[in-house]
Amino acid sequence: MHEMSICDGILKSAVEAAQAEGATRINRVEVTFGELTQIVADALEFAFEVLRKDTIAEEATLGITILEGRSRCLDCSVEFRHDRYEVRCPECGSYLCSLVQGRELRIDSIDVD
Ligand SMILES: [Zn+2]
């Protein structure tokens, strides 16, 4: 379950950022990830609940935004949704595509006291 190590990284970054601002408590952490990262939202939430214990984020909630996988065709410029198994233009059938979104993983905001 790679969500544990991913969540560990998210929490460490959030705690570090909060403490740098002099915060003593994290109320909420908002993250965004792309569906091509293979992260499972439920597993990420579970990892967050386990890992937040004994940190200043102990009572924090986790907000998750998921971005679908999208690419743009380099031959006909159509933008389309796809999974991680096949990236092929639905319009012209080209495999020459450039990823628009779907592999990101970032913290959007941290709400602290
Ligand atoms: Zn195309």
PDB file of C-alpha atoms and ligand atoms in Angstrom:
ATOM      1  CA  MET A   1       0.000   0.000   0.000  1.00  0.00           C
ATOM      2  CA  HIS A   2       2.020   2.953  -1.216  1.00  0.00           C
ATOM      3  CA  GLU A   3      -0.535   5.411   0.173  1.00  0.00           C
ATOM      4  CA  MET A   4       1.132   5.030   3.599  1.00  0.00           C
ATOM      5  CA  SER A   5       4.455   6.426   2.417  1.00  0.00           C
ATOM      6  CA  ILE A   6       2.753   9.054   0.255  1.00  0.00           C
ATOM      7  CA  CYS A   7       0.607  10.171   3.176  1.00  0.00           C
ATOM      8  CA  ASP A   8       3.633  10.179   5.449  1.00  0.00           C
ATOM      9  CA  GLY A   9       5.291  12.629   3.056  1.00  0.00           C
ATOM     10  CA  ILE A  10       2.159  14.806   2.868  1.00  0.00           C
ATOM     11  CA  LEU A  11       1.814  14.925   6.647  1.00  0.00           C
ATOM     12  CA  LYS A  12       5.484  15.716   7.218  1.00  0.00           C
ATOM     13  CA  SER A  13       5.325  18.578   4.703  1.00  0.00           C
ATOM     14  CA  ALA A  14       2.094  19.893   6.244  1.00  0.00           C
ATOM     15  CA  VAL A  15       3.448  19.745   9.803  1.00  0.00           C
ATOM     16  CA  GLU A  16       6.700  21.384   8.723  1.00  0.00           C
ATOM     17  CA  ALA A  17       4.861  24.197   6.909  1.00  0.00           C
ATOM     18  CA  ALA A  18       2.464  24.726   9.820  1.00  0.00           C
ATOM     19  CA  GLN A  19       5.244  24.851  12.404  1.00  0.00           C
ATOM     20  CA  ALA A  20       7.237  27.253  10.235  1.00  0.00           C
ATOM     21  CA  GLU A  21       4.234  29.592  10.536  1.00  0.00           C
ATOM     22  CA  GLY A  22       4.121  29.108  14.302  1.00  0.00           C
ATOM     23  CA  ALA A  23       0.935  27.033  14.219  1.00  0.00           C
ATOM     24  CA  THR A  24       0.239  24.527  16.983  1.00  0.00           C
ATOM     25  CA  ARG A  25      -2.647  22.695  15.391  1.00  0.00           C
ATOM     26  CA  ILE A  26      -3.646  21.640  11.883  1.00  0.00           C
ATOM     27  CA  ASN A  27      -7.394  21.602  11.241  1.00  0.00           C
ATOM     28  CA  ARG A  28      -7.522  20.528   7.639  1.00  0.00           C
ATOM     29  CA  VAL A  29      -5.232  19.508   4.812  1.00  0.00           C
ATOM     30  CA  GLU A  30      -6.396  19.727   1.199  1.00  0.00           C
ATOM     31  CA  VAL A  31      -4.609  17.617  -1.387  1.00  0.00           C
ATOM     32  CA  THR A  32      -5.000  17.043  -5.111  1.00  0.00           C
ATOM     33  CA  PHE A  33      -3.814  13.989  -6.973  1.00  0.00           C
ATOM     34  CA  GLY A  34      -4.181  12.695 -10.491  1.00  0.00           C
ATOM     35  CA  GLU A  35      -5.854   9.355 -11.129  1.00  0.00           C
ATOM     36  CA  LEU A  36      -2.800   8.157 -13.085  1.00  0.00           C
ATOM     37  CA  THR A  37      -0.773   8.152  -9.851  1.00  0.00           C
ATOM     38  CA  GLN A  38      -2.598   4.938  -8.837  1.00  0.00           C
ATOM     39  CA  ILE A  39      -3.396   6.473  -5.462  1.00  0.00           C
ATOM     40  CA  VAL A  40      -6.622   5.123  -3.954  1.00  0.00           C
ATOM     41  CA  ALA A  41      -8.543   7.849  -2.114  1.00  0.00           C
ATOM     42  CA  ASP A  42      -9.917   5.495   0.557  1.00  0.00           C
ATOM     43  CA  ALA A  43      -6.456   4.134   1.269  1.00  0.00           C
ATOM     44  CA  LEU A  44      -5.059   7.656   1.479  1.00  0.00           C
ATOM     45  CA  GLU A  45      -7.782   8.629   3.978  1.00  0.00           C
ATOM     46  CA  PHE A  46      -7.089   5.529   6.027  1.00  0.00           C
ATOM     47  CA  ALA A  47      -3.355   6.262   6.023  1.00  0.00           C
ATOM     48  CA  PHE A  48      -4.065   9.840   7.111  1.00  0.00           C
ATOM     49  CA  GLU A  49      -6.173   8.659  10.061  1.00  0.00           C
ATOM     50  CA  VAL A  50      -3.431   6.308  11.202  1.00  0.00           C
ATOM     51  CA  LEU A  51      -0.457   8.616  10.660  1.00  0.00           C
ATOM     52  CA  ARG A  52      -1.955  11.846  12.085  1.00  0.00           C
ATOM     53  CA  LYS A  53      -1.888  10.378  15.619  1.00  0.00           C
ATOM     54  CA  ASP A  54       0.597  12.080  17.955  1.00  0.00           C
ATOM     55  CA  THR A  55       1.207  14.939  15.536  1.00  0.00           C
ATOM     56  CA  ILE A  56      -0.205  18.478  15.526  1.00  0.00           C
ATOM     57  CA  ALA A  57      -2.541  17.205  12.805  1.00  0.00           C
ATOM     58  CA  GLU A  58      -4.134  14.697  15.182  1.00  0.00           C
ATOM     59  CA  GLU A  59      -7.622  16.166  14.724  1.00  0.00           C
ATOM     60  CA  ALA A  60      -7.175  17.321  11.155  1.00  0.00           C
ATOM     61  CA  THR A  61      -9.477  16.310   8.326  1.00  0.00           C
ATOM     62  CA  LEU A  62      -8.267  15.471   4.854  1.00  0.00           C
ATOM     63  CA  GLY A  63      -9.805  16.976   1.740  1.00  0.00           C
ATOM     64  CA  ILE A  64      -9.146  15.148  -1.519  1.00  0.00           C
ATOM     65  CA  THR A  65      -9.546  16.381  -5.086  1.00  0.00           C
ATOM     66  CA  ILE A  66      -8.937  13.868  -7.870  1.00  0.00           C
ATOM     67  CA  LEU A  67      -7.961  14.962 -11.377  1.00  0.00           C
ATOM     68  CA  GLU A  68      -8.796  12.640 -14.260  1.00  0.00           C
ATOM     69  CA  GLY A  69      -6.098  11.608 -16.713  1.00  0.00           C
ATOM     70  CA  ARG A  70      -6.134  13.880 -19.766  1.00  0.00           C
ATOM     71  CA  SER A  71      -3.842  14.240 -22.748  1.00  0.00           C
ATOM     72  CA  ARG A  72      -3.740  16.305 -25.907  1.00  0.00           C
ATOM     73  CA  CYS A  73      -3.195  14.738 -29.316  1.00  0.00           C
ATOM     74  CA  LEU A  74      -0.104  16.136 -31.023  1.00  0.00           C
ATOM     75  CA  ASP A  75      -1.543  15.331 -34.449  1.00  0.00           C
ATOM     76  CA  CYS A  76      -5.051  16.829 -34.271  1.00  0.00           C
ATOM     77  CA  SER A  77      -4.942  18.817 -30.985  1.00  0.00           C
ATOM     78  CA  VAL A  78      -7.983  17.101 -29.463  1.00  0.00           C
ATOM     79  CA  GLU A  79      -7.880  16.853 -25.670  1.00  0.00           C
ATOM     80  CA  PHE A  80      -9.291  13.647 -24.239  1.00  0.00           C
ATOM     81  CA  ARG A  81      -9.672  11.612 -21.089  1.00  0.00           C
ATOM     82  CA  HIS A  82      -7.866   8.292 -20.699  1.00  0.00           C
ATOM     83  CA  ASP A  83      -6.727   5.720 -18.171  1.00  0.00           C
ATOM     84  CA  ARG A  84      -3.134   4.722 -17.490  1.00  0.00           C
ATOM     85  CA  TYR A  85      -3.215   1.727 -19.810  1.00  0.00           C
ATOM     86  CA  GLU A  86      -3.805   3.333 -23.164  1.00  0.00           C
ATOM     87  CA  VAL A  87      -3.148   6.894 -24.258  1.00  0.00           C
ATOM     88  CA  ARG A  88      -4.548   7.086 -27.769  1.00  0.00           C
ATOM     89  CA  CYS A  89      -6.439   9.868 -29.511  1.00  0.00           C
ATOM     90  CA  PRO A  90     -10.143   8.964 -29.870  1.00  0.00           C
ATOM     91  CA  GLU A  91     -10.427  11.265 -32.903  1.00  0.00           C
ATOM     92  CA  CYS A  92      -7.570  10.235 -35.191  1.00  0.00           C
ATOM     93  CA  GLY A  93      -6.122   7.184 -33.437  1.00  0.00           C
ATOM     94  CA  SER A  94      -2.681   8.723 -32.905  1.00  0.00           C
ATOM     95  CA  TYR A  95      -0.447   7.610 -30.045  1.00  0.00           C
ATOM     96  CA  LEU A  96       1.515  10.873 -30.204  1.00  0.00           C
ATOM     97  CA  CYS A  97      -0.014  12.549 -27.187  1.00  0.00           C
ATOM     98  CA  SER A  98       1.140  14.942 -24.534  1.00  0.00           C
ATOM     99  CA  LEU A  99      -0.089  14.576 -20.952  1.00  0.00           C
ATOM    100  CA  VAL A 100      -2.190  17.519 -19.731  1.00  0.00           C
ATOM    101  CA  GLN A 101      -2.990  16.296 -16.216  1.00  0.00           C
ATOM    102  CA  GLY A 102      -3.303  13.164 -14.136  1.00  0.00           C
ATOM    103  CA  ARG A 103       0.095  12.578 -12.553  1.00  0.00           C
ATOM    104  CA  GLU A 104       0.136  15.401 -10.040  1.00  0.00           C
ATOM    105  CA  LEU A 105       0.292  15.075  -6.289  1.00  0.00           C
ATOM    106  CA  ARG A 106       0.255  18.257  -4.277  1.00  0.00           C
ATOM    107  CA  ILE A 107      -0.903  19.923  -1.087  1.00  0.00           C
ATOM    108  CA  ASP A 108      -3.354  22.714  -1.992  1.00  0.00           C
ATOM    109  CA  SER A 109      -3.891  24.226   1.419  1.00  0.00           C
ATOM    110  CA  ILE A 110      -3.352  23.714   5.118  1.00  0.00           C
ATOM    111  CA  ASP A 111      -5.761  25.208   7.644  1.00  0.00           C
ATOM    112  CA  VAL A 112      -4.092  25.845  11.004  1.00  0.00           C
ATOM    113  CA  ASP A 113      -4.581  27.475  14.416  1.00  0.00           C
TER     114      ASP A 113
HETATM  115 ZN    ZN B   1      -5.755  13.063 -32.763  1.00  0.00          ZN
END
